[in-house]
Each structure stands twice: as structure tokens, then as C-alpha cells.
mmCIF file of C-alpha atoms in Angstrom:
data_model
loop_
_atom_site.group_PDB
_atom_site.id
_atom_site.type_symbol
_atom_site.label_atom_id
_atom_site.label_comp_id
_atom_site.label_asym_id
_atom_site.label_seq_id
_atom_site.Cartn_x
_atom_site.Cartn_y
_atom_site.Cartn_z
ATOM 1 C CA MET A 1 3.755 -48.705 30.117
ATOM 2 C CA GLU A 2 7.204 -48.965 31.690
ATOM 3 C CA TYR A 3 7.757 -45.258 31.081
ATOM 4 C CA LEU A 4 4.400 -44.400 32.662
ATOM 5 C CA ASP A 5 5.204 -46.527 35.684
ATOM 6 C CA LEU A 6 8.623 -44.853 35.949
ATOM 7 C CA LEU A 7 7.013 -41.409 35.657
ATOM 8 C CA TYR A 8 4.410 -42.365 38.265
ATOM 9 C CA ASN A 9 7.097 -43.493 40.700
ATOM 10 C CA ASP A 10 9.167 -40.334 40.137
ATOM 11 C CA LEU A 11 6.132 -38.113 40.748
ATOM 12 C CA THR A 12 5.237 -40.051 43.890
ATOM 13 C CA ALA A 13 8.807 -39.703 45.122
ATOM 14 C CA LYS A 14 8.582 -35.961 44.534
ATOM 15 C CA GLY A 15 5.531 -35.807 46.787
ATOM 16 C CA ILE A 16 2.821 -35.358 44.138
ATOM 17 C CA VAL A 17 -0.353 -36.724 45.751
ATOM 18 C CA HIS A 18 -2.142 -37.443 42.482
ATOM 19 C CA PRO A 19 0.505 -38.175 39.812
ATOM 20 C CA TYR A 20 -2.107 -38.804 37.126
ATOM 21 C CA TRP A 21 -3.047 -35.117 37.284
ATOM 22 C CA VAL A 22 0.398 -34.299 35.932
ATOM 23 C CA VAL A 23 0.020 -36.957 33.258
ATOM 24 C CA GLY A 24 -3.318 -35.342 32.394
ATOM 25 C CA LEU A 25 -1.620 -31.949 32.078
ATOM 26 C CA ILE A 26 0.884 -33.415 29.629
ATOM 27 C CA GLY A 27 -1.942 -35.005 27.627
ATOM 28 C CA ALA A 28 -3.889 -31.726 27.555
ATOM 29 C CA ALA A 29 -0.780 -29.825 26.432
ATOM 30 C CA LEU A 30 -0.362 -32.281 23.537
ATOM 31 C CA VAL A 31 -4.007 -31.813 22.510
ATOM 32 C CA PHE A 32 -3.607 -28.035 22.416
ATOM 33 C CA PHE A 33 -0.280 -28.503 20.597
ATOM 34 C CA PHE A 34 -1.994 -30.333 17.750
ATOM 35 C CA ILE A 35 -4.756 -27.705 17.623
ATOM 36 C CA GLN A 36 -2.037 -25.079 17.180
ATOM 37 C CA LEU A 37 -0.464 -27.158 14.396
ATOM 38 C CA HIS A 38 -3.855 -27.212 12.681
ATOM 39 C CA TYR A 39 -3.763 -23.431 12.486
ATOM 40 C CA TYR A 40 -0.102 -22.768 11.696
ATOM 41 C CA LEU A 41 0.549 -25.715 9.374
ATOM 42 C CA GLY A 42 -2.969 -25.904 7.974
ATOM 43 C CA ARG A 43 -4.909 -22.674 7.781
ATOM 44 C CA TYR A 44 -2.104 -20.117 8.018
ATOM 45 C CA GLY A 45 0.568 -22.386 6.580
ATOM 46 C CA ARG A 46 -0.986 -22.250 3.107
ATOM 47 C CA LEU A 47 -0.380 -18.537 2.661
ATOM 48 C CA PRO A 48 3.296 -18.707 1.566
ATOM 49 C CA ARG A 49 2.297 -21.110 -1.240
ATOM 50 C CA PHE A 50 -0.817 -19.220 -2.326
ATOM 51 C CA ARG A 51 -0.756 -17.769 -5.838
ATOM 52 C CA ASN A 52 -3.649 -15.596 -6.967
ATOM 53 C CA ASN A 53 -2.619 -15.617 -10.652
ATOM 54 C CA ARG A 54 -2.734 -19.363 -11.231
ATOM 55 C CA GLY A 55 -4.803 -20.102 -14.320
ATOM 56 C CA ILE A 56 -4.929 -16.448 -15.455
ATOM 57 C CA ARG A 57 -4.194 -15.954 -19.129
ATOM 58 C CA GLN A 58 -1.449 -13.403 -19.650
ATOM 59 C CA ASP A 59 -3.270 -11.798 -22.597
ATOM 60 C CA ILE A 60 -6.267 -10.759 -20.457
ATOM 61 C CA PRO A 61 -5.853 -7.035 -19.734
ATOM 62 C CA SER A 62 -6.432 -5.539 -16.313
ATOM 63 C CA PRO A 63 -9.407 -3.155 -16.199
ATOM 64 C CA PRO A 64 -9.316 0.645 -15.812
ATOM 65 C CA VAL A 65 -9.406 1.548 -12.127
ATOM 66 C CA SER A 66 -10.556 4.424 -9.922
ATOM 67 C CA VAL A 67 -8.603 4.927 -6.695
ATOM 68 C CA VAL A 68 -10.885 6.470 -4.053
ATOM 69 C CA VAL A 69 -9.453 8.345 -1.065
ATOM 70 C CA VAL A 70 -11.327 10.344 1.573
ATOM 71 C CA VAL A 71 -9.395 13.451 2.658
ATOM 72 C CA ARG A 72 -10.129 14.614 6.200
ATOM 73 C CA GLY A 73 -8.551 16.848 8.818
ATOM 74 C CA ASN A 74 -5.000 18.106 8.356
ATOM 75 C CA SER A 75 -4.134 16.685 4.941
ATOM 76 C CA PHE A 76 -0.989 18.605 3.983
ATOM 77 C CA TYR A 77 1.252 15.568 4.485
ATOM 78 C CA PHE A 78 -1.034 13.515 2.247
ATOM 79 C CA ILE A 79 -0.967 16.180 -0.474
ATOM 80 C CA GLU A 80 2.808 16.585 -0.376
ATOM 81 C CA HIS A 81 3.931 12.982 0.070
ATOM 82 C CA THR A 82 1.207 10.399 -0.590
ATOM 83 C CA LEU A 83 -0.744 11.926 -3.471
ATOM 84 C CA PRO A 84 2.345 11.994 -5.777
ATOM 85 C CA LEU A 85 2.843 8.268 -5.038
ATOM 86 C CA LEU A 86 -0.752 7.545 -6.054
ATOM 87 C CA LEU A 87 -0.581 9.639 -9.219
ATOM 88 C CA GLY A 88 2.802 8.130 -10.131
ATOM 89 C CA GLN A 89 1.585 4.538 -10.325
ATOM 90 C CA GLN A 90 2.734 2.576 -13.375
ATOM 91 C CA TYR A 91 -0.647 1.746 -14.835
ATOM 92 C CA ASP A 92 -2.157 2.520 -18.214
ATOM 93 C CA GLU A 93 -5.629 3.763 -17.327
ATOM 94 C CA PHE A 94 -6.599 4.970 -13.882
ATOM 95 C CA GLU A 95 -7.832 7.997 -11.976
ATOM 96 C CA VAL A 96 -7.517 9.175 -8.391
ATOM 97 C CA VAL A 97 -10.795 10.363 -6.850
ATOM 98 C CA LEU A 98 -10.390 12.520 -3.749
ATOM 99 C CA VAL A 99 -13.382 13.215 -1.536
ATOM 100 C CA ASP A 100 -12.564 16.435 0.319
ATOM 101 C CA CYS A 101 -14.077 16.315 3.804
ATOM 102 C CA SER A 102 -11.397 18.477 5.384
ATOM 103 C CA TYR A 103 -13.651 21.546 5.683
ATOM 104 C CA ASP A 104 -10.462 23.552 5.139
ATOM 105 C CA ASP A 105 -10.595 26.214 2.420
ATOM 106 C CA GLU A 106 -6.837 26.146 1.888
ATOM 107 C CA ILE A 107 -6.715 22.382 1.412
ATOM 108 C CA GLY A 108 -9.731 22.517 -0.877
ATOM 109 C CA GLU A 109 -8.101 25.207 -3.022
ATOM 110 C CA ILE A 110 -4.837 23.230 -3.294
ATOM 111 C CA LEU A 111 -6.703 20.108 -4.372
ATOM 112 C CA ARG A 112 -8.766 21.987 -6.956
ATOM 113 C CA GLU A 113 -5.657 23.588 -8.437
ATOM 114 C CA LYS A 114 -3.973 20.199 -8.710
ATOM 115 C CA SER A 115 -7.016 18.678 -10.407
ATOM 116 C CA LEU A 116 -6.846 21.383 -13.114
ATOM 117 C CA VAL A 117 -3.308 20.404 -14.132
ATOM 118 C CA VAL A 118 -3.393 16.631 -13.495
ATOM 119 C CA PRO A 119 -5.760 14.930 -15.973
ATOM 120 C CA ASN A 120 -6.391 11.780 -13.930
ATOM 121 C CA LEU A 121 -7.079 13.565 -10.633
ATOM 122 C CA HIS A 122 -10.708 14.203 -9.789
ATOM 123 C CA VAL A 123 -11.744 16.108 -6.644
ATOM 124 C CA THR A 124 -15.209 16.264 -5.155
ATOM 125 C CA CYS A 125 -16.132 18.116 -1.986
ATOM 126 C CA ILE A 126 -18.603 17.556 0.843
ATOM 127 C CA ARG A 127 -19.613 20.798 2.488
ATOM 128 C CA GLN A 128 -19.620 21.009 6.255
ATOM 129 C CA GLN A 129 -22.934 21.157 8.058
ATOM 130 C CA SER A 130 -23.294 22.977 11.363
ATOM 131 C CA HIS A 131 -22.449 20.782 14.374
ATOM 132 C CA HIS A 132 -22.331 17.668 12.195
ATOM 133 C CA GLU A 133 -19.432 15.689 10.775
ATOM 134 C CA HIS A 134 -20.141 13.532 7.749
ATOM 135 C CA SER A 135 -19.560 9.808 8.184
ATOM 136 C CA ILE A 136 -16.851 7.928 6.334
ATOM 137 C CA LYS A 137 -19.572 5.845 4.688
ATOM 138 C CA LEU A 138 -21.234 8.916 3.187
ATOM 139 C CA ALA A 139 -17.862 10.209 1.974
ATOM 140 C CA LEU A 140 -17.017 6.886 0.332
ATOM 141 C CA THR A 141 -20.449 6.753 -1.295
ATOM 142 C CA VAL A 142 -19.826 10.198 -2.810
ATOM 143 C CA GLY A 143 -16.454 8.979 -4.076
ATOM 144 C CA ILE A 144 -17.956 5.826 -5.559
ATOM 145 C CA LYS A 145 -20.602 7.828 -7.422
ATOM 146 C CA ALA A 146 -17.983 10.276 -8.686
ATOM 147 C CA ALA A 147 -15.664 7.520 -9.936
ATOM 148 C CA ARG A 148 -15.446 7.172 -13.694
ATOM 149 C CA TYR A 149 -14.601 3.466 -13.793
ATOM 150 C CA GLU A 150 -16.400 0.314 -12.718
ATOM 151 C CA HIS A 151 -13.485 -1.135 -10.759
ATOM 152 C CA LEU A 152 -12.598 0.679 -7.530
ATOM 153 C CA ILE A 153 -9.564 0.506 -5.256
ATOM 154 C CA PHE A 154 -9.792 2.139 -1.824
ATOM 155 C CA THR A 155 -7.032 3.450 0.370
ATOM 156 C CA THR A 156 -6.745 6.112 3.063
ATOM 157 C CA GLN A 157 -4.921 9.387 3.531
ATOM 158 C CA ASP A 158 -2.819 7.925 6.341
ATOM 159 C CA SER A 159 -1.376 5.114 4.229
ATOM 160 C CA TYR A 160 0.844 5.008 1.150
ATOM 161 C CA PRO A 161 1.877 2.434 -1.476
ATOM 162 C CA VAL A 162 5.408 1.090 -1.206
ATOM 163 C CA SER A 163 5.823 0.577 -4.943
ATOM 164 C CA GLU A 164 4.845 2.069 -8.301
ATOM 165 C CA LYS A 165 3.471 -1.383 -9.174
ATOM 166 C CA TRP A 166 0.926 -1.378 -6.337
ATOM 167 C CA LEU A 167 -2.048 -0.380 -8.472
ATOM 168 C CA SER A 168 -1.230 -2.729 -11.347
ATOM 169 C CA LEU A 169 -1.012 -5.698 -8.968
ATOM 170 C CA MET A 170 -4.233 -4.801 -7.151
ATOM 171 C CA ALA A 171 -6.056 -4.159 -10.436
ATOM 172 C CA LYS A 172 -4.938 -7.520 -11.773
ATOM 173 C CA GLY A 173 -6.853 -9.060 -8.900
ATOM 174 C CA PHE A 174 -10.107 -8.021 -10.584
ATOM 175 C CA ILE A 175 -9.461 -10.616 -13.297
ATOM 176 C CA CYS A 176 -10.182 -13.300 -10.664
ATOM 177 C CA GLY A 177 -12.961 -11.650 -8.676
ATOM 178 C CA ASP A 178 -15.143 -8.638 -7.953
ATOM 179 C CA VAL A 179 -13.618 -8.103 -4.489
ATOM 180 C CA VAL A 180 -9.856 -7.608 -4.136
ATOM 181 C CA ILE A 181 -8.212 -7.856 -0.724
ATOM 182 C CA GLY A 182 -4.671 -6.606 -0.152
ATOM 183 C CA TYR A 183 -2.352 -6.077 2.782
ATOM 184 C CA CYS A 184 -1.485 -2.987 4.791
ATOM 185 C CA GLY A 185 1.380 -3.013 7.271
ATOM 186 C CA ILE A 186 2.613 -0.410 9.701
ATOM 187 C CA GLU A 187 5.438 1.740 8.347
ATOM 188 C CA PRO A 188 8.810 0.448 9.610
ATOM 189 C CA LYS A 189 10.478 2.624 12.226
ATOM 190 C CA LYS A 190 13.069 2.146 14.906
ATOM 191 C CA GLY A 191 12.042 0.927 18.328
ATOM 192 C CA MET A 192 10.360 -1.966 20.075
ATOM 193 C CA ALA A 193 6.920 -0.344 19.903
ATOM 194 C CA ASN A 194 7.010 -0.231 16.112
ATOM 195 C CA ARG A 195 8.059 -3.874 15.817
ATOM 196 C CA TRP A 196 5.259 -4.809 18.235
ATOM 197 C CA MET A 197 2.669 -2.973 16.125
ATOM 198 C CA ARG A 198 3.938 -4.618 12.961
ATOM 199 C CA CYS A 199 3.690 -8.071 14.573
ATOM 200 C CA SER A 200 0.144 -7.330 15.704
ATOM 201 C CA ARG A 201 -0.916 -6.091 12.255
ATOM 202 C CA LEU A 202 0.725 -9.080 10.567
ATOM 203 C CA MET A 203 -1.075 -11.619 12.756
ATOM 204 C CA THR A 204 -4.429 -9.876 12.342
ATOM 205 C CA SER A 205 -3.943 -9.831 8.575
ATOM 206 C CA VAL A 206 -2.889 -13.487 8.457
ATOM 207 C CA ARG A 207 -6.246 -14.446 9.938
ATOM 208 C CA TYR A 208 -8.405 -12.685 7.363
ATOM 209 C CA LEU A 209 -6.104 -13.378 4.398
ATOM 210 C CA SER A 210 -6.030 -17.109 5.124
ATOM 211 C CA ALA A 211 -9.813 -17.140 5.508
ATOM 212 C CA ALA A 212 -10.205 -15.318 2.181
ATOM 213 C CA THR A 213 -7.969 -17.804 0.357
ATOM 214 C CA ARG A 214 -10.250 -20.595 1.627
ATOM 215 C CA GLY A 215 -13.423 -18.875 0.407
ATOM 216 C CA LYS A 216 -14.481 -17.798 3.897
ATOM 217 C CA THR A 217 -13.820 -14.049 3.695
ATOM 218 C CA PHE A 218 -14.885 -11.993 6.698
ATOM 219 C CA ARG A 219 -12.907 -8.763 6.297
ATOM 220 C CA GLY A 220 -10.229 -6.792 4.486
ATOM 221 C CA THR A 221 -8.474 -3.540 5.318
ATOM 222 C CA GLU A 222 -9.762 -0.083 4.420
ATOM 223 C CA HIS A 223 -6.198 0.901 3.506
ATOM 224 C CA ASN A 224 -5.948 -1.573 0.617
ATOM 225 C CA ILE A 225 -9.148 -3.085 -0.725
ATOM 226 C CA GLY A 226 -11.224 -3.019 -3.896
ATOM 227 C CA TYR A 227 -14.604 -3.944 -5.305
ATOM 228 C CA THR A 228 -16.796 -3.044 -8.263
ATOM 229 C CA LYS A 229 -19.386 -0.313 -8.519
ATOM 230 C CA SER A 230 -22.016 -2.834 -9.559
ATOM 231 C CA LEU A 231 -21.432 -4.922 -6.465
ATOM 232 C CA TYR A 232 -21.769 -1.835 -4.269
ATOM 233 C CA PHE A 233 -25.022 -0.607 -5.806
ATOM 234 C CA ASP A 234 -26.550 -4.083 -6.220
ATOM 235 C CA SER A 235 -26.120 -4.549 -2.463
ATOM 236 C CA ARG A 236 -27.704 -1.108 -1.837
ATOM 237 C CA GLY A 237 -24.578 0.385 -0.377
ATOM 238 C CA PHE A 238 -23.076 0.235 3.083
ATOM 239 C CA ASN A 239 -24.825 -1.476 5.959
ATOM 240 C CA HIS A 240 -24.806 -0.617 9.681
ATOM 241 C CA LEU A 241 -25.276 3.069 8.858
ATOM 242 C CA ASN A 242 -25.605 3.869 12.563
ATOM 243 C CA MET A 243 -21.915 2.971 13.011
ATOM 244 C CA ASN A 244 -18.791 4.879 12.001
ATOM 245 C CA ILE A 245 -16.927 1.621 11.397
ATOM 246 C CA GLY A 246 -17.490 -1.468 9.261
ATOM 247 C CA VAL A 247 -16.530 -0.348 5.744
ATOM 248 C CA ASP A 248 -13.866 -3.049 5.428
ATOM 249 C CA ASP A 249 -15.442 -5.881 7.405
ATOM 250 C CA LEU A 250 -19.204 -5.643 8.005
ATOM 251 C CA PHE A 251 -19.840 -4.395 4.463
ATOM 252 C CA ILE A 252 -17.387 -6.891 2.959
ATOM 253 C CA GLN A 253 -19.250 -9.713 4.712
ATOM 254 C CA LYS A 254 -22.371 -8.470 2.945
ATOM 255 C CA ILE A 255 -20.986 -8.568 -0.611
ATOM 256 C CA VAL A 256 -18.600 -11.538 -0.662
ATOM 257 C CA ARG A 257 -19.276 -15.036 -1.897
ATOM 258 C CA ALA A 258 -16.996 -18.044 -1.911
ATOM 259 C CA ASP A 259 -16.061 -17.440 -5.567
ATOM 260 C CA ASN A 260 -15.888 -13.643 -6.000
ATOM 261 C CA VAL A 261 -12.876 -12.742 -3.821
ATOM 262 C CA SER A 262 -9.335 -12.228 -5.079
ATOM 263 C CA VAL A 263 -6.445 -12.093 -2.590
ATOM 264 C CA VAL A 264 -3.311 -10.181 -3.595
ATOM 265 C CA MET A 265 -0.141 -10.929 -1.628
ATOM 266 C CA ASN A 266 2.987 -9.362 -3.044
ATOM 267 C CA PRO A 267 5.581 -7.084 -1.416
ATOM 268 C CA ASN A 268 4.984 -4.554 -4.207
ATOM 269 C CA ALA A 269 1.212 -4.638 -3.615
ATOM 270 C CA THR A 270 1.588 -3.653 0.034
ATOM 271 C CA VAL A 271 0.661 -0.281 1.478
ATOM 272 C CA ARG A 272 1.949 1.119 4.763
ATOM 273 C CA GLN A 273 -0.049 2.916 7.421
ATOM 274 C CA ILE A 274 1.627 5.908 9.024
ATOM 275 C CA GLN A 275 2.422 5.437 12.711
ATOM 276 C CA TYR A 276 1.084 8.492 14.531
ATOM 277 C CA GLY A 277 1.957 7.455 18.066
ATOM 278 C CA GLY A 278 3.181 4.757 20.413
ATOM 279 C CA LEU A 279 1.534 1.727 21.940
ATOM 280 C CA GLY A 280 -1.185 3.895 23.512
ATOM 281 C CA TRP A 281 -2.204 5.122 20.061
ATOM 282 C CA TRP A 282 -2.115 1.570 18.732
ATOM 283 C CA TYR A 283 -4.243 0.314 21.615
ATOM 284 C CA GLY A 284 -6.848 3.006 20.910
ATOM 285 C CA VAL A 285 -6.983 2.186 17.193
ATOM 286 C CA ASN A 286 -7.471 -1.526 17.817
ATOM 287 C CA LYS A 287 -10.053 -0.964 20.513
ATOM 288 C CA TYR A 288 -12.039 1.415 18.284
ATOM 289 C CA PHE A 289 -12.200 -0.761 15.178
ATOM 290 C CA GLY A 290 -12.462 -3.964 17.212
ATOM 291 C CA HIS A 291 -16.008 -3.071 18.270
ATOM 292 C CA ALA A 292 -17.182 -4.526 14.954
ATOM 293 C CA PHE A 293 -15.934 -8.003 15.924
ATOM 294 C CA ARG A 294 -19.103 -8.887 17.847
ATOM 295 C CA TYR A 295 -21.089 -8.533 14.584
ATOM 296 C CA TYR A 296 -18.880 -10.973 12.640
ATOM 297 C CA PRO A 297 -20.246 -14.370 11.565
ATOM 298 C CA ALA A 298 -20.121 -16.924 14.362
ATOM 299 C CA LYS A 299 -17.616 -19.118 12.484
ATOM 300 C CA ALA A 300 -15.169 -16.227 12.064
ATOM 301 C CA ARG A 301 -15.391 -15.243 15.735
ATOM 302 C CA ARG A 302 -15.045 -18.852 16.829
ATOM 303 C CA ALA A 303 -11.942 -19.396 14.673
ATOM 304 C CA VAL A 304 -10.152 -16.377 16.176
ATOM 305 C CA ARG A 305 -11.139 -17.251 19.729
ATOM 306 C CA ASN A 306 -10.236 -20.939 19.344
ATOM 307 C CA GLU A 307 -6.740 -20.135 18.108
ATOM 308 C CA LEU A 308 -6.050 -17.652 20.902
ATOM 309 C CA SER A 309 -7.592 -19.790 23.645
ATOM 310 C CA SER A 310 -5.802 -22.974 22.507
ATOM 311 C CA ARG A 311 -2.542 -21.026 22.429
ATOM 312 C CA PHE A 312 -3.081 -19.736 25.966
ATOM 313 C CA LEU A 313 -4.072 -23.172 27.272
ATOM 314 C CA PHE A 314 -1.076 -24.768 25.581
ATOM 315 C CA PHE A 315 1.271 -22.323 27.298
ATOM 316 C CA ALA A 316 -0.520 -22.752 30.645
ATOM 317 C CA THR A 317 -0.597 -26.562 30.657
ATOM 318 C CA THR A 318 3.001 -26.765 29.418
ATOM 319 C CA ALA A 319 4.224 -24.413 32.141
ATOM 320 C CA ALA A 320 2.250 -26.242 34.843
ATOM 321 C CA ALA A 321 3.521 -29.660 33.734
ATOM 322 C CA ALA A 322 7.123 -28.417 33.561
ATOM 323 C CA ALA A 323 6.861 -26.974 37.071
ATOM 324 C CA LEU A 324 5.534 -30.212 38.555
ATOM 325 C CA LEU A 325 7.693 -32.756 36.743
ATOM 326 C CA PRO A 326 11.045 -34.001 38.013
ATOM 327 C CA VAL A 327 14.034 -32.539 36.195
ATOM 328 C CA ARG A 328 14.727 -35.571 34.032
ATOM 329 C CA TRP A 329 11.133 -35.475 32.679
ATOM 330 C CA ILE A 330 10.932 -31.745 32.027
ATOM 331 C CA ALA A 331 11.834 -32.166 28.349
ATOM 332 C CA VAL A 332 8.530 -33.999 27.732
ATOM 333 C CA PRO A 333 6.338 -30.845 27.788
ATOM 334 C CA LEU A 334 9.089 -28.446 26.690
ATOM 335 C CA LEU A 335 9.965 -30.182 23.402
ATOM 336 C CA PRO A 336 6.484 -29.624 21.873
ATOM 337 C CA ALA A 337 6.654 -26.001 23.052
ATOM 338 C CA LEU A 338 10.005 -25.478 21.339
ATOM 339 C CA LEU A 339 8.785 -27.270 18.206
ATOM 340 C CA ARG A 340 5.700 -25.069 18.040
ATOM 341 C CA LEU A 341 7.834 -21.972 18.538
ATOM 342 C CA LEU A 342 10.100 -23.009 15.668
ATOM 343 C CA ILE A 343 7.155 -23.731 13.364
ATOM 344 C CA VAL A 344 5.433 -20.436 14.171
ATOM 345 C CA GLU A 345 8.610 -18.411 13.693
ATOM 346 C CA LEU A 346 9.416 -20.033 10.332
ATOM 347 C CA LYS A 347 5.846 -19.743 9.046
ATOM 348 C CA MET A 348 5.459 -16.108 10.049
ATOM 349 C CA ARG A 349 8.801 -15.251 8.464
ATOM 350 C CA ARG A 350 7.718 -16.872 5.188
ATOM 351 C CA ILE A 351 4.340 -15.127 5.259
ATOM 352 C CA GLY A 352 6.070 -11.867 6.160
ATOM 353 C CA ARG A 353 8.292 -12.123 3.076
ATOM 354 C CA ARG A 354 5.194 -12.529 0.882
ATOM 355 C CA LEU A 355 3.796 -9.314 2.350
ATOM 356 C CA GLY A 356 6.992 -7.278 2.510
ATOM 357 C CA GLU A 357 7.502 -7.578 6.274
ATOM 358 C CA LYS A 358 11.084 -7.918 7.464
ATOM 359 C CA LYS A 359 13.182 -7.608 10.606
ATOM 360 C CA PHE A 360 10.542 -8.273 13.227
ATOM 361 C CA GLY A 361 12.419 -11.451 14.264
ATOM 362 C CA GLY A 362 12.608 -12.030 17.982
ATOM 363 C CA THR A 363 9.848 -9.529 18.728
ATOM 364 C CA TYR A 364 7.302 -11.932 17.303
ATOM 365 C CA ILE A 365 8.242 -14.546 19.916
ATOM 366 C CA LEU A 366 7.323 -12.102 22.686
ATOM 367 C CA TYR A 367 4.154 -11.048 20.857
ATOM 368 C CA ASP A 368 3.206 -14.704 20.415
ATOM 369 C CA PHE A 369 3.214 -15.203 24.188
ATOM 370 C CA TRP A 370 1.374 -11.947 24.930
ATOM 371 C CA ALA A 371 -1.352 -12.060 22.256
ATOM 372 C CA PRO A 372 -3.857 -14.381 24.034
ATOM 373 C CA LEU A 373 -3.798 -12.325 27.230
ATOM 374 C CA GLY A 374 -3.757 -9.055 25.270
ATOM 375 C CA GLY A 375 -6.762 -10.158 23.222
ATOM 376 C CA PHE A 376 -8.693 -11.055 26.370
ATOM 377 C CA LEU A 377 -7.886 -7.728 28.039
ATOM 378 C CA MET A 378 -8.864 -5.815 24.887
ATOM 379 C CA THR A 379 -12.218 -7.611 24.712
ATOM 380 C CA LEU A 380 -12.821 -6.972 28.404
ATOM 381 C CA SER A 381 -11.992 -3.287 27.955
ATOM 382 C CA ARG A 382 -14.442 -2.938 25.066
ATOM 383 C CA ARG A 383 -17.156 -4.535 27.185
ATOM 384 C CA ILE A 384 -16.531 -2.457 30.292
ATOM 385 C CA ARG A 385 -15.775 0.875 28.587
ATOM 386 C CA PRO A 386 -17.219 0.865 25.045
ATOM 387 C CA ASN A 387 -16.192 3.697 22.736
ATOM 388 C CA LYS A 388 -19.300 5.765 22.011
ATOM 389 C CA ALA A 389 -17.572 7.366 19.010
ATOM 390 C CA ILE A 390 -18.379 4.287 16.921
ATOM 391 C CA TRP A 391 -22.064 5.215 16.966
ATOM 392 C CA ARG A 392 -23.645 8.023 14.990
#
């Protein structure tokens, strides 16, 4: 009580009319501080210790796998650079199924010629219809039906595996479940924009990976995900057919249970998405795919919003208290802020190592401050100017 009386007198001497308002700000900041600890020490903090292979017998073989990729648009880079990485995976029994939706005769001919000389490459084609572009869901359905094996791994033409062990690690996930969720980061490049994108992708992935490890899966990533044929057909295929999005979140929510999901986190199981542009490109990508968020389960939406809002309110109340307090009391709100910053930085570095992310360092501190406001502005933008391209 002596400290409170001393603080009250100092605030009164500074000219604060209602000193208990400042005390209330400090109390509110501490409440939001502990909410943040719940996320970063509790929910997200478990990821560095998570091991998907605990309890798996080493003599149980991984199943044969079909890797399904939809080929669209200008695919020459994929054919020259990514396809050899897929075909060169160190795995005993697998095939690569390409669904050719490029509507380009030259690309189609190249793919057919390759399939004649590569035994485990299978190519199927969807013919173009006048004034109509086939949806990604139709293309994936064609690929699933064409696949030889029961267990399917999906990736995209604009992403590539970082290791020859990628497929073996993802396929091993099927020993624990019928749905396998992996990680996809942005390819490392020089520049602040690239580090910003990688921080954003890492934080987004941490949310759904941590939920999946707790049996509350609400999404994966189309660049690195797997499930069985039986699960797909038993659920009668993709849902939300009037949308061009949702293959890795809305459909996953339809097929997952608490006990059928396997999470694979290993630097060698990571794939990288090609960076096609700067922050404007990244903003457009996130805005487009983010339209599915409103259809997520209420608990998943609430968890994301609570973390971001508690982070924003913690920063706001801490800054307000620090501005109003006398100098000798300013450490009271700033110490929890510095402690949280240290915890977040250490946790994200540890999680990043599990996923093959390195050298984003100080950029994450800036992203940490910006993310709540950026998330709000993104949501507002989707509400005011929705992207009609998501609808068929």
C-alpha cells in the first residue's frame, strides 16, 4: 500500500486529475500481458517440443504416395526447376500426377514427352472450354481420380521442396493420421520486404500448426498438405463449390477429426513458395485467400482475433501508462513489455528453427508491432472492397 500511496502522490504532483485511471491502465496492461503469455508460452510455445513420431514403431513402413500438382498458366519454370525436384525425391514408391490446365499446346507436349520417359510421372489434361476457366477444385478432383495410390500429397507449381527427404517425411505422417499438414515458407531473398513476408507466413502458420497439434485443426496450406483418397470420396469431395478458394481450409475443416491429423514439422519437410512480387503482391495474396476466414469455425476466428486484439491493447495500455507516469515509475509498464518481447523473440526463433526459417531476426520485432493494425486494416479492406474473383 505504501507504494500505491507513493504512486498516487507522484501522479497528483504531476497534475493527473484522476491518478487511479493510470493505476487502472497499468492493471489492464498486466491483464493483457498474461493473455499474451497464454498464447506464446502455452498454445504456440508447445510447437518447439512437439514430436509427431512419438510412439511410432520404426518397422512400420510408410505408404506409397501420389504427389498431385495442378499446372496452370506459364509453367516453364515449374517444368525446368521444380518438377526435377519432385521426381528426385528419395522415396521408394511414389508417383507425380500433373493436371495440365495450362491450355498451352507446347507445355502439354513437353509434359507428355516427359511422362513417356519417366515411369513415375503421370500427366492428365483438362481441355479448355470457351470463355470458361476450370476451377482449382475441379482440377484437383481430376488429379485425385487419376492418382494410383490411396495416400495423396498436394503441392503447387509455384512452390518447391527444399530437400530430397521432403516426401519421405510427409509420407511418414500418414502412419499417424489420414490428414497430414506441413509447412510452406516464402523463399528467402534479400531485402526487407522478403523478411516481412516470411515473418507474416511464419506467424500465420504458427496459428494453424499449434491448433492442429492440440486436435483443433482449422486449416493447412495448399502448398504442403496431404490426405487419403478414401477420406476425400467419403466426404463427397470439396465443399463451397461456388468459391475458388477453400481447398486447404474450408475443405480441411470438413474432413478433420481430433484424432486423424498428423502435423509434420521438420526443416527437410518444408516447401518454399516463390516470391513473385513485393509487398503489394503479398497484400493481394493475403486479401484474396483471407476471404475464407469468415467461414471458419467460431472458436478458430475467436482465437485469432483474441490474440491480435490483446496484443494491440497491451501495446496501447503500456504506451499510455508510460506516457502518463513520472519518470521514476516508467519501468513498471515497460518491464512487462520488454519481457514479452524477449519471450516472443525466443519462441519464434525456436519455432522457426523447427520449420527451417532463419535470419528474420529484428524484422519480427517490427512485424510484431504492426500485425494487429495490419490485420484490422486487411479485414476492413475485405469488407469494403471484396474480391469478386473468389466467386465462380
